[in-house]
Coordinates of C-alpha atoms and ligand atoms in Angstrom, one line a residue:
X143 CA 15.7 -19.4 -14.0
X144 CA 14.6 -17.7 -17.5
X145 CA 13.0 -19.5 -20.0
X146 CA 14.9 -21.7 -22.7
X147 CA 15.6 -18.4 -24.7
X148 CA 15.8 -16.2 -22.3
X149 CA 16.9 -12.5 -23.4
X150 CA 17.2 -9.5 -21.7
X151 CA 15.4 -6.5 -22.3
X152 CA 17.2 -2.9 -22.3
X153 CA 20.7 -1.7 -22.1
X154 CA 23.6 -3.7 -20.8
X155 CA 27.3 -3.9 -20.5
X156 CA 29.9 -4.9 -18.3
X157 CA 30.1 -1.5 -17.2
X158 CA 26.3 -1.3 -16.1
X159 CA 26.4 -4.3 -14.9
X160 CA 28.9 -3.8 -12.1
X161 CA 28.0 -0.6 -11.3
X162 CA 24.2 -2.2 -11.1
X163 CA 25.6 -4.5 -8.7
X164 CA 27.1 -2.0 -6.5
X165 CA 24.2 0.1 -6.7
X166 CA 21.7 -3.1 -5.1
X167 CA 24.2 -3.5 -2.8
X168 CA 24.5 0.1 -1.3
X169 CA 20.9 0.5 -1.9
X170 CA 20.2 -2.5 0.5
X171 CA 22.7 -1.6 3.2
X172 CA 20.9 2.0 3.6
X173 CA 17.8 0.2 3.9
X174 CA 18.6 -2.3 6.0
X175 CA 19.4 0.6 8.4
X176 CA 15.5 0.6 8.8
X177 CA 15.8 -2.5 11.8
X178 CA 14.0 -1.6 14.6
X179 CA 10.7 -0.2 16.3
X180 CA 10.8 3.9 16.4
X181 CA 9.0 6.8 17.5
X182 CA 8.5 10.3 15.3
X183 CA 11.7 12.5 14.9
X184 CA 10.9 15.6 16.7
X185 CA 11.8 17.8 13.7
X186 CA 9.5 15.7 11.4
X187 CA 6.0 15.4 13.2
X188 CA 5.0 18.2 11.7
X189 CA 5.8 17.2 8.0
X190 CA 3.7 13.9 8.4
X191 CA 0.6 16.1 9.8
X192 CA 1.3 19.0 6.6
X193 CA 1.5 16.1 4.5
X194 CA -1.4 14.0 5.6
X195 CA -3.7 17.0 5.5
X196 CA -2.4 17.9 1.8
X197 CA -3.3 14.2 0.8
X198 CA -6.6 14.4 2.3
X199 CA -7.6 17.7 1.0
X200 CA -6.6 16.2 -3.3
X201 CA -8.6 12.6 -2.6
X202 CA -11.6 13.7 -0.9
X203 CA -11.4 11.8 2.0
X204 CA -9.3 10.9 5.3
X205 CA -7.4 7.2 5.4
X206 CA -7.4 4.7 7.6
X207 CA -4.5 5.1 9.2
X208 CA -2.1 8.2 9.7
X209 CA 0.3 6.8 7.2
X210 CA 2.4 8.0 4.3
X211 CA 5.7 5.6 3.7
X212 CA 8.9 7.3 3.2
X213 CA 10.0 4.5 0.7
X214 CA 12.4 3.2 3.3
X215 CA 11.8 0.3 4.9
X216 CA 13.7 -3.5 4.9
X217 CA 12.0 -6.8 6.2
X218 CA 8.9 -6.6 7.8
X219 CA 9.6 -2.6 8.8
X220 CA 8.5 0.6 6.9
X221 CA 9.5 3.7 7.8
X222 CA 6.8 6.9 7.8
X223 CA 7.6 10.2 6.5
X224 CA 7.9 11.4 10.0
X225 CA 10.7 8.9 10.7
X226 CA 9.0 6.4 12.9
X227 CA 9.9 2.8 11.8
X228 CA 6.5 0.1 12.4
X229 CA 6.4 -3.6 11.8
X230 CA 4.2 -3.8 8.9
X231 CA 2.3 -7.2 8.8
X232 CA 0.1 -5.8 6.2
X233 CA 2.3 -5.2 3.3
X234 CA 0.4 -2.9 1.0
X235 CA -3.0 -5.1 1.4
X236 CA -0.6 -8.4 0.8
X237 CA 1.5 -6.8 -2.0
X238 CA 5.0 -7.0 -1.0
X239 CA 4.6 -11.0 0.5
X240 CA 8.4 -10.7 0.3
X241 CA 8.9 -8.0 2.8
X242 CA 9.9 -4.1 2.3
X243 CA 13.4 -3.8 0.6
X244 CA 13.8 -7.7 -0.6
X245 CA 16.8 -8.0 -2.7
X246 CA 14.9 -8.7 -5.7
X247 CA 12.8 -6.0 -5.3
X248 CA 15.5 -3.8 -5.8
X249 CA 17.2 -5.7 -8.9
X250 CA 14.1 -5.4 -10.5
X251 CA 13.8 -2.0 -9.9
X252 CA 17.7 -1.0 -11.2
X253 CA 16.5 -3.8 -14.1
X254 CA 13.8 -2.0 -15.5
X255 CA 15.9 1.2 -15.1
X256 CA 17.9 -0.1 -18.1
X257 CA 14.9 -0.5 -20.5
X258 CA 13.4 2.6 -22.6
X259 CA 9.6 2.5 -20.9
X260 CA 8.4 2.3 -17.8
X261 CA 5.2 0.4 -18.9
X262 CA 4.8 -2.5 -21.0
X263 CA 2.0 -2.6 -22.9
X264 CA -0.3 -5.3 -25.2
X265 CA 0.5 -3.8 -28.9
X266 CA 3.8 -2.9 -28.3
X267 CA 5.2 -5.7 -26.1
X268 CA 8.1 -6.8 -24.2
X269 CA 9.9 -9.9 -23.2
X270 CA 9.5 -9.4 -19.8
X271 CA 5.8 -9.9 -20.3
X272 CA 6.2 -13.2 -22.1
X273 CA 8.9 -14.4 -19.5
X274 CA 6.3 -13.2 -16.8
X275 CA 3.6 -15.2 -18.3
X276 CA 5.3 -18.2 -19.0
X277 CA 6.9 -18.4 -15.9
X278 CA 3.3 -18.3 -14.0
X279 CA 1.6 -20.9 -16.8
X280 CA 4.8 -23.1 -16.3
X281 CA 3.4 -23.4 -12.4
X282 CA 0.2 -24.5 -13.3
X283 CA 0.7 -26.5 -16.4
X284 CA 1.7 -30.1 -14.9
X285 CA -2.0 -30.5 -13.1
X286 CA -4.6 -27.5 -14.8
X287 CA -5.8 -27.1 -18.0
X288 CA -5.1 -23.5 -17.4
X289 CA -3.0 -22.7 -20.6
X290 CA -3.2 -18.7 -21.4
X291 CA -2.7 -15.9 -19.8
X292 CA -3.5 -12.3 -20.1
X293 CA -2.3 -9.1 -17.9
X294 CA -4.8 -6.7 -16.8
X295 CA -4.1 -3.4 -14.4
X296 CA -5.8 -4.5 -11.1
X297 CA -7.8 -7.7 -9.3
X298 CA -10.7 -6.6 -10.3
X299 CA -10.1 -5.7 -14.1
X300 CA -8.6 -9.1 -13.5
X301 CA -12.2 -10.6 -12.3
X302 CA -13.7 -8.1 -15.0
X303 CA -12.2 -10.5 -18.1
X304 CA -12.7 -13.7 -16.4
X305 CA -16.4 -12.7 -16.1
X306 CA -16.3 -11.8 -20.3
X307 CA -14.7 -14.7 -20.7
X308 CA -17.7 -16.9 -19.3
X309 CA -20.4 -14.7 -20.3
X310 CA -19.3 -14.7 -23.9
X311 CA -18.7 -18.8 -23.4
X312 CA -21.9 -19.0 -22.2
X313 CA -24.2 -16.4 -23.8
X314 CA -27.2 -15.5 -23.3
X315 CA -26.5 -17.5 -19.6
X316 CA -25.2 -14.2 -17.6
X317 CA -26.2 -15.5 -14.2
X318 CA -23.5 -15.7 -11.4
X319 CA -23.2 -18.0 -8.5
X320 CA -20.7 -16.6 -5.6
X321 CA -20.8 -16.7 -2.0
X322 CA -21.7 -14.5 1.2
X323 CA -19.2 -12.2 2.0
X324 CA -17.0 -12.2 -1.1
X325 CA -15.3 -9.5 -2.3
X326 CA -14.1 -9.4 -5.7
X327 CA -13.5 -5.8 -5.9
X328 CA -14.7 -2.4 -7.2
X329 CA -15.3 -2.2 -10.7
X330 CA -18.4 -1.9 -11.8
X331 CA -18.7 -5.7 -12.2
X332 CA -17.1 -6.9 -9.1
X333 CA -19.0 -4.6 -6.9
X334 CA -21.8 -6.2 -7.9
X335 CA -20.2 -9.6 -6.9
X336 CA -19.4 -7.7 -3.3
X337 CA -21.3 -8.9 -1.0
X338 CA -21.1 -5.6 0.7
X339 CA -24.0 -3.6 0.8
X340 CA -22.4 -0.8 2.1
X341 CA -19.7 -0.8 -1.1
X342 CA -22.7 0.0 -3.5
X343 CA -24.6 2.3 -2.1
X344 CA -26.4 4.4 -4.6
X345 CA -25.1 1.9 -7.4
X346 CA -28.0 0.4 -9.9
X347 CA -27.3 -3.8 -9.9
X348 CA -26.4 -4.9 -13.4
X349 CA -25.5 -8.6 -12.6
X350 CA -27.5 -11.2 -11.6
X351 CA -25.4 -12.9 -8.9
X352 CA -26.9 -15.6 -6.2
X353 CA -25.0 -16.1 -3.0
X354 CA -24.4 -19.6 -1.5
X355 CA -23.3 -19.5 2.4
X356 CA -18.8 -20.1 1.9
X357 CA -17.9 -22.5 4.7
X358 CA -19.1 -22.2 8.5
X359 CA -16.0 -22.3 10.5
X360 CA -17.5 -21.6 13.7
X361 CA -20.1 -24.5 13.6
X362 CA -18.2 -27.7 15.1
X363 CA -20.3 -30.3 12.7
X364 CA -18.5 -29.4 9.2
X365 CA -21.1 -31.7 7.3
X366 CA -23.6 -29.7 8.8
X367 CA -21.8 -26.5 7.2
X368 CA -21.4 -28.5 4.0
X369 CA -25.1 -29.6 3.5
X370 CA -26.1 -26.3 4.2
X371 CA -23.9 -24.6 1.2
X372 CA -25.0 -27.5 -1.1
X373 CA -28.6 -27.1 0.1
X374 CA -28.6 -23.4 -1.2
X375 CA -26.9 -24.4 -4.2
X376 CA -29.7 -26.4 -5.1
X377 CA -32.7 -24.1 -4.3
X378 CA -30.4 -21.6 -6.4
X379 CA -30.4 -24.2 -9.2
X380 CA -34.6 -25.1 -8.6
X381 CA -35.1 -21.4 -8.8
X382 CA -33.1 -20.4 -12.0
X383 CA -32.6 -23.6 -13.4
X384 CA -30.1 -23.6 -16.6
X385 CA -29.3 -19.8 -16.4
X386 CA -25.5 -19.4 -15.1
X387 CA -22.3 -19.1 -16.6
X388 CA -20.1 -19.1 -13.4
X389 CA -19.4 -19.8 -10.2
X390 CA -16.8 -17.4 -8.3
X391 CA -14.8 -18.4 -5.3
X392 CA -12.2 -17.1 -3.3
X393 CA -11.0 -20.8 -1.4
X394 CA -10.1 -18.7 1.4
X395 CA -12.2 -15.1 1.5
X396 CA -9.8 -12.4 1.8
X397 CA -12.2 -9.2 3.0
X398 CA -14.3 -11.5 5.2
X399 CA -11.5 -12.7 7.6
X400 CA -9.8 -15.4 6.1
X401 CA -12.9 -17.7 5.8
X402 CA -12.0 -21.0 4.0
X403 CA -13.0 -24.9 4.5
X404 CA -12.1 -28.6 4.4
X405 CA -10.7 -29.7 0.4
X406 CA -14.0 -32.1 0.8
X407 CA -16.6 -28.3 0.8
X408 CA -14.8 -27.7 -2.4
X409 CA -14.8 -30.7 -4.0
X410 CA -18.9 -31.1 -3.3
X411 CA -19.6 -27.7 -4.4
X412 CA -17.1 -27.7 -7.4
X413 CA -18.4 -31.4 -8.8
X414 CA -22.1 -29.9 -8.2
X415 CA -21.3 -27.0 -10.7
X416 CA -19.7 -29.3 -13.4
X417 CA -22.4 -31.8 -13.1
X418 CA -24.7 -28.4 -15.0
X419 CA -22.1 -27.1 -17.0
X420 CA -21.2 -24.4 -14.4
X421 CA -17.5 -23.0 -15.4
X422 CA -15.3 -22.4 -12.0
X423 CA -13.6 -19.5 -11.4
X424 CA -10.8 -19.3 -8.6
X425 CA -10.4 -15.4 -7.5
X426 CA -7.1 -15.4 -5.9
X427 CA -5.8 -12.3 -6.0
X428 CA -5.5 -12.1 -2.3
X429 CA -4.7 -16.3 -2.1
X430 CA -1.8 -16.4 -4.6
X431 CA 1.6 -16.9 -3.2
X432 CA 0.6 -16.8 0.5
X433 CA -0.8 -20.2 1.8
X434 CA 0.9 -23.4 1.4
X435 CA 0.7 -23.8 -2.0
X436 CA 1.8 -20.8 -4.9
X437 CA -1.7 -21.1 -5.8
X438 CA -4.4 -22.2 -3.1
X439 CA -6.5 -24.0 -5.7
X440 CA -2.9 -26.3 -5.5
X441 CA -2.9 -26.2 -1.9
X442 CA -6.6 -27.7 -1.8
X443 CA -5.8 -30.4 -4.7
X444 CA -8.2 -28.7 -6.9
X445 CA -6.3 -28.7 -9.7
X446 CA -8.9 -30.5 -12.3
X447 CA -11.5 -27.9 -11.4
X448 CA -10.5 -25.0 -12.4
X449 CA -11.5 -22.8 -15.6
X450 CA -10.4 -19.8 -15.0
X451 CA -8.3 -18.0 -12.2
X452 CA -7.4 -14.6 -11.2
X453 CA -4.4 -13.0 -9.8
X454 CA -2.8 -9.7 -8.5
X455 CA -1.0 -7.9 -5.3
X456 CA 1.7 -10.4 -4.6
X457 CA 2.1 -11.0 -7.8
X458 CA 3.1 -7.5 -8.3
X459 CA 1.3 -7.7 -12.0
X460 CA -2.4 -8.9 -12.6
X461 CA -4.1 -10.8 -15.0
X462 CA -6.2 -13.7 -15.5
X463 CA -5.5 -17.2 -16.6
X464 CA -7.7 -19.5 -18.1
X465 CA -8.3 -22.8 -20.5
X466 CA -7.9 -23.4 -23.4
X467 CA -11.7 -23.8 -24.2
X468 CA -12.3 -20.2 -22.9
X469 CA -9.5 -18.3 -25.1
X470 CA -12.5 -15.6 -25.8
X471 CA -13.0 -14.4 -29.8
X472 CA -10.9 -11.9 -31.2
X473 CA -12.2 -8.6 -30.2
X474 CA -13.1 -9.2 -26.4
X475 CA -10.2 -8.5 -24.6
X476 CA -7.5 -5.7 -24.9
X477 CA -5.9 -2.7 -23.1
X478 CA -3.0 -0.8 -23.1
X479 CA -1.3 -1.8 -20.2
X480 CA 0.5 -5.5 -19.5
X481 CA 1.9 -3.4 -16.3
X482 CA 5.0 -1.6 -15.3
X483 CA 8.6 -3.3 -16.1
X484 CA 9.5 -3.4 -13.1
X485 CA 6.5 -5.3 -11.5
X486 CA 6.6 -7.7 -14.5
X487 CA 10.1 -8.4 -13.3
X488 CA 9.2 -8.6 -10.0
X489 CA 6.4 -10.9 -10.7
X490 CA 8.8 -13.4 -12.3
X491 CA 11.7 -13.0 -9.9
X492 CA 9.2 -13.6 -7.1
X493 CA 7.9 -16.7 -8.6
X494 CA 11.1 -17.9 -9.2
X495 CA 12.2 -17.9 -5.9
X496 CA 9.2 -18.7 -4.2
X497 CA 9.3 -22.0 -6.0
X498 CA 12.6 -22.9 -5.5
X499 CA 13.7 -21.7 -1.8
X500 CA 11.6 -23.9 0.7
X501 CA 8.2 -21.8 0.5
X502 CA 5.6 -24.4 -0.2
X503 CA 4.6 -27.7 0.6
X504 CA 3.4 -29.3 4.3
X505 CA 6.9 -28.9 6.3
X506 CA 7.5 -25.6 4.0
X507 CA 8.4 -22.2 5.1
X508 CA 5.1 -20.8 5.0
X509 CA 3.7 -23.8 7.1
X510 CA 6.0 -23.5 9.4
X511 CA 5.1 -19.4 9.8
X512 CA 1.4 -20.5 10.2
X513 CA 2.4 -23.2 12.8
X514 CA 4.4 -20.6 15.1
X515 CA 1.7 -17.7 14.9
X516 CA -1.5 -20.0 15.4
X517 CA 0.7 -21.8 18.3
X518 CA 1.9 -18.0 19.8
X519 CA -1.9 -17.1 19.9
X520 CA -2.8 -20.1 21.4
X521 CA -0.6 -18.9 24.2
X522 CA -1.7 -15.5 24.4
X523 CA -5.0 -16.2 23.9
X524 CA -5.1 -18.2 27.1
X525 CA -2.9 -16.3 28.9
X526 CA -4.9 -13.2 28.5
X527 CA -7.9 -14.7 29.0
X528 CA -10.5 -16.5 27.0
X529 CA -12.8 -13.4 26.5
X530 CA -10.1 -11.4 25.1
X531 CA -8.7 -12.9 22.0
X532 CA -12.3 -14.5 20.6
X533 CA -10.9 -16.6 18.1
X534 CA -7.5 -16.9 15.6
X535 CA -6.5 -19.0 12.4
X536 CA -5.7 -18.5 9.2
X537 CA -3.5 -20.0 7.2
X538 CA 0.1 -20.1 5.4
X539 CA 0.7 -16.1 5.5
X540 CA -3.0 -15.3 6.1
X541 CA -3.6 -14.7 9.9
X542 CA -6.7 -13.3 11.7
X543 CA -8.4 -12.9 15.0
X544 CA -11.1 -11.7 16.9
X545 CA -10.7 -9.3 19.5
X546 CA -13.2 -9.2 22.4
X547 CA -16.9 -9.0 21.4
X548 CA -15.5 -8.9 17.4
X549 CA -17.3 -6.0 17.1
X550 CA -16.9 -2.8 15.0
X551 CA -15.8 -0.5 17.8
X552 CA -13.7 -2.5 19.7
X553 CA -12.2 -3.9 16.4
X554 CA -11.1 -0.6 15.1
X555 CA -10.3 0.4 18.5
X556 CA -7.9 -2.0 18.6
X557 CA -6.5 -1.5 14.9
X558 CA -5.4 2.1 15.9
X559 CA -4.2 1.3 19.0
X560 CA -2.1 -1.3 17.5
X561 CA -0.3 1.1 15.0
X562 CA 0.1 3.3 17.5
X563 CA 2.1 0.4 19.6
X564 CA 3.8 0.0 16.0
X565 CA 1.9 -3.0 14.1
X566 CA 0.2 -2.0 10.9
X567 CA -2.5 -4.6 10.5
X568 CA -5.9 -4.1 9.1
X569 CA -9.6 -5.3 9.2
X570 CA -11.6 -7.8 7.7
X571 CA -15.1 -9.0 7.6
X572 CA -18.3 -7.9 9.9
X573 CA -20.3 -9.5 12.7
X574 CA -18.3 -10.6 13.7
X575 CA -14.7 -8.1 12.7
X576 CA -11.5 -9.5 12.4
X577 CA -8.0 -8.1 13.0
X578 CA -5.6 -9.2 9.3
X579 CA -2.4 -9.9 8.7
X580 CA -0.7 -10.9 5.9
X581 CA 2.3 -12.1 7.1
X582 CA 5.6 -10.9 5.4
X583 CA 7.4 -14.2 4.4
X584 CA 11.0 -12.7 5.4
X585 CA 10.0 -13.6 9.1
X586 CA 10.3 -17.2 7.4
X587 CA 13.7 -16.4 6.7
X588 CA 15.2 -17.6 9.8
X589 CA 16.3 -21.3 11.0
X590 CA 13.2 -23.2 12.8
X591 CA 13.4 -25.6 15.4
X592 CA 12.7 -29.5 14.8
X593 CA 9.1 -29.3 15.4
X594 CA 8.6 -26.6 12.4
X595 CA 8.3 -23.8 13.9
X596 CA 10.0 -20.4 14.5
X597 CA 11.5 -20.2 17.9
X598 CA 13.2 -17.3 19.3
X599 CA 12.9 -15.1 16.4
X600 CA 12.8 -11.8 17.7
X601 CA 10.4 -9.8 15.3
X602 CA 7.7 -12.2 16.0
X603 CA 8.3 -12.0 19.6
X604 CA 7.6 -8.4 19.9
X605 CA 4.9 -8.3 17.6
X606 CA 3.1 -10.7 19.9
X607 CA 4.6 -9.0 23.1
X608 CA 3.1 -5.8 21.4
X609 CA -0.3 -7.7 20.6
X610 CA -0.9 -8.6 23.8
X611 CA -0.1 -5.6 25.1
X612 CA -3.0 -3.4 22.8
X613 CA -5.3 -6.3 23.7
X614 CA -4.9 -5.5 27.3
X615 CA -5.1 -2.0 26.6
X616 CA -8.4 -2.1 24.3
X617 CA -10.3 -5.0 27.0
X618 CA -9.0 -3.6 30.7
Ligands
LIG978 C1 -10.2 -11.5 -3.4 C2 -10.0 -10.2 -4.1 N1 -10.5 -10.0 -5.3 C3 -10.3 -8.9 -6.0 C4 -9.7 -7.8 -5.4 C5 -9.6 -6.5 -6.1 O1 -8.2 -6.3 -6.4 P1 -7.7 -4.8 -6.8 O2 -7.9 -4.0 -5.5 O3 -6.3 -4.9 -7.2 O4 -8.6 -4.3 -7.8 C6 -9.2 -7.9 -4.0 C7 -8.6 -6.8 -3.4 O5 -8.4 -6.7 -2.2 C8 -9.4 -9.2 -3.4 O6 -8.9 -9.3 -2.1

């Protein structure tokens, strides 16, 4: 679906066009041949050890996991440069929500083969961008006032113009409310939103950001958790008085764990900021596309609340969307970049389809894939034993758990063990640590049973088989 008048940008002719065509569909049989759990080709082990150390030698600094993709991959596999094939259930920190490989991934790749740039930038434009935009503002239009929408390069250059955006609204009131355990990235602004300590060390503090406790999951009275936020809210407020310009939230924190509340914590805490003039901003450059809803803000009916919004990684573009009353003065915002063709046709494609194939809503795709994991570690949490898997939730394509004690070592621990096993997952949060995945939506792509959930599909077996396995191994 293109906008009323659609046109394409680059080269075309019938000629290209078939040859395009065959070229998607050879390039998706070869790696489709990527379909199963593998070890390390003999002849290669060597090549991913050369390699790794080469890598680690230019940045500086070792990675997290012994991991360097050979660009094949198809589903929820990706293949390493020694040849072993892993289930990756962490897609590029929740880039590719689509899975390795996805058909449109590749069109959009062979699409933006036929235009004369690789990137698109702000002065000299391209349709794409425009169709990319409109396509996003189109999803939000019905029930937001969010009307514009500008491209930056990352999430947190994304959270960088939303910030000049209020301060400039808002001048001289620069203050900040956000929430414990955020993370809004690492520019020099949103590391100063961080609430990592450890993530700015050394760094001077050039925002003045106050922290209000997000939602207490763990304590079974959720008023209790919800008086307690909007008691700090207000001895922020009897502190600093008329001072702030914003209040940042991710609904559900990405780098803490997936941390998120009832649509009743939002609604206090977002009609407590309008009440003083407090503009809300929605970070969801983790959130977008993967919970039950394109946007989570949707998910949570929180539609009428939001100012300004951020998004990135699945999006496969970023940028920042915002109101009407916040389009900044000329001179604020600019850069060179919009982002690379191909990710602004990806970002569109994606959309697209997300929309219109079954994805969202209650009984949706993505509800039915949150449905079967939370029910599968129901089972292995009590069949392993109470004492093993602590704690697990999440929602739409955002699942986490707690491994043992939760704690750094056995957390990590268990991490590399489980990519050894052949899971790619990754981290979040601290006391307690949390094992992440962000779920590839192909495993969606596969008929469920009547009750809404995915029976029998045998990826998601063996990544719990293999699970319960490491958990075994980690807790004898
Ligand atoms: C909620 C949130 N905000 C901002 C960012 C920063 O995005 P980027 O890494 O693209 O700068 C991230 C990245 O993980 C994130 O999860």
């Amino acid at each position: 679906m293109a906008t009323a008048n659609s046109i394409n940008s680059g080269v075309r002719s019938p000629q290209i066009l078939e040859q395009m065509d065959q070229l998607a569909a050879a390039i998706l049989q070869e790696q489709k041949k990527i379909c199963k759990l593998k070890g390390p080709d003999a002849d290669k082990v060597d090549l991913l050890s050369q390699k790794f150390a080469e890598y680690v030698r230019s940045r500086g600094r070792e990675f997290v996991y012994r991991y360097i993709s050979s660009g094949r991959g198809y589903g929820p596999f990706t293949e390493l440069v020694d040849g072993s094939v892993k289930y990756d259930m962490i897609n590029g920190i929740g880039t590719n929500v689509l899975g390795h490989a996805h058909p449109l991934m590749i069109r959009s790749n062979l699409e933006a083969a036929l235009v004369d740039t690789v990137m698109c930038g702000n002065l000299q434009t391209y349709i794409d961008a425009n169709e990319t935009a409109i396509t996003l503002l189109n999803a939000v239009r019905e029930k937001s006032r969010l009307r514009h929408f500008w491209f930056s390069g990352s999430g947190s250059c994304s959270n960088d113009l939303a910030l000049k955006l209020l301060w400039q609204k808002r001048a001289p009131k620069y203050n900040l409310i956000a929430f414990r355990k955020a993370f809004a990235g690492r520019s020099i602004a949103t590391q100063d939103i961080t609430d990592k300590p450890d993530y700015r060390e050394g760094m001077p503090h050039l925002l003045n950001v106050h922290y209000a406790p997000h939602f207490d999951q763990k304590n079974p009275d959720p008023q209790a958790s919800i008086r307690n936020t909007m008691a700090a809210l207000e001895e922020i407020w009897a502190q600093e008085g008329d001072t702030f310009c914003g209040l940042v939230i991710e609904l559900v924190q990405g780098e803490a764990g997936f941390i998120f509340g009832p649509r009743e914590f939002y609604l206090e805490i977002f009609k407590w900021a309008k009440d003083r003039g407090i503009y809300i901003w929605v970070d969801e450059v983790q959130t977008f596309a993967r919970t039950r809803q394109l946007f989570a803000f949707q998910m949570f009916g929180l539609d009428e609340f939001v100012d300004v919004v951020t998004v990135a990684k699945a999006f496969h573009v970023c940028g920042t969307l915002f109101t009407e009353e916040l389009n900044p003065r000329p001179g604020l915002i600019a850069g060179t970049f919009n982002g690379s063709i191909a990710g602004l046709k990806m970002g569109r494609k994606s959309v697209q389809h997300l929309l219109s194939e079954n994805y969202y809503g209650d009984d949706g795709k993505i509800a039915r894939l949150e449905r079967t994991f939370l029910k599968r570690f129901k089972e292995i949490a009590e069949g392993v034993g109470r004492n093993k898997i602590t704690y697990y939730g999440g929602i739409g394509s955002m699942i986490s758990f707690e491994v043992g004690d939760g704690s750094k070592k056995i957390t990590n621990e268990f991490s590399n063990k489980l990519f050894e096993n052949g899971v790619i997952c990754f981290t979040a949060g601290q006391n307690p640590m949390r094992i992440r995945f962000l779920l590839p939506l192909v495993l969606a792509d596969v008929n469920s049973s009547d009750s809404g959930e995915y029976i029998d599909n045998k990826y998601i077996d063996e990544i719990f088989s293999i699970v319960e396995k490491t958990v075994m191994e980690v807790l004898k």
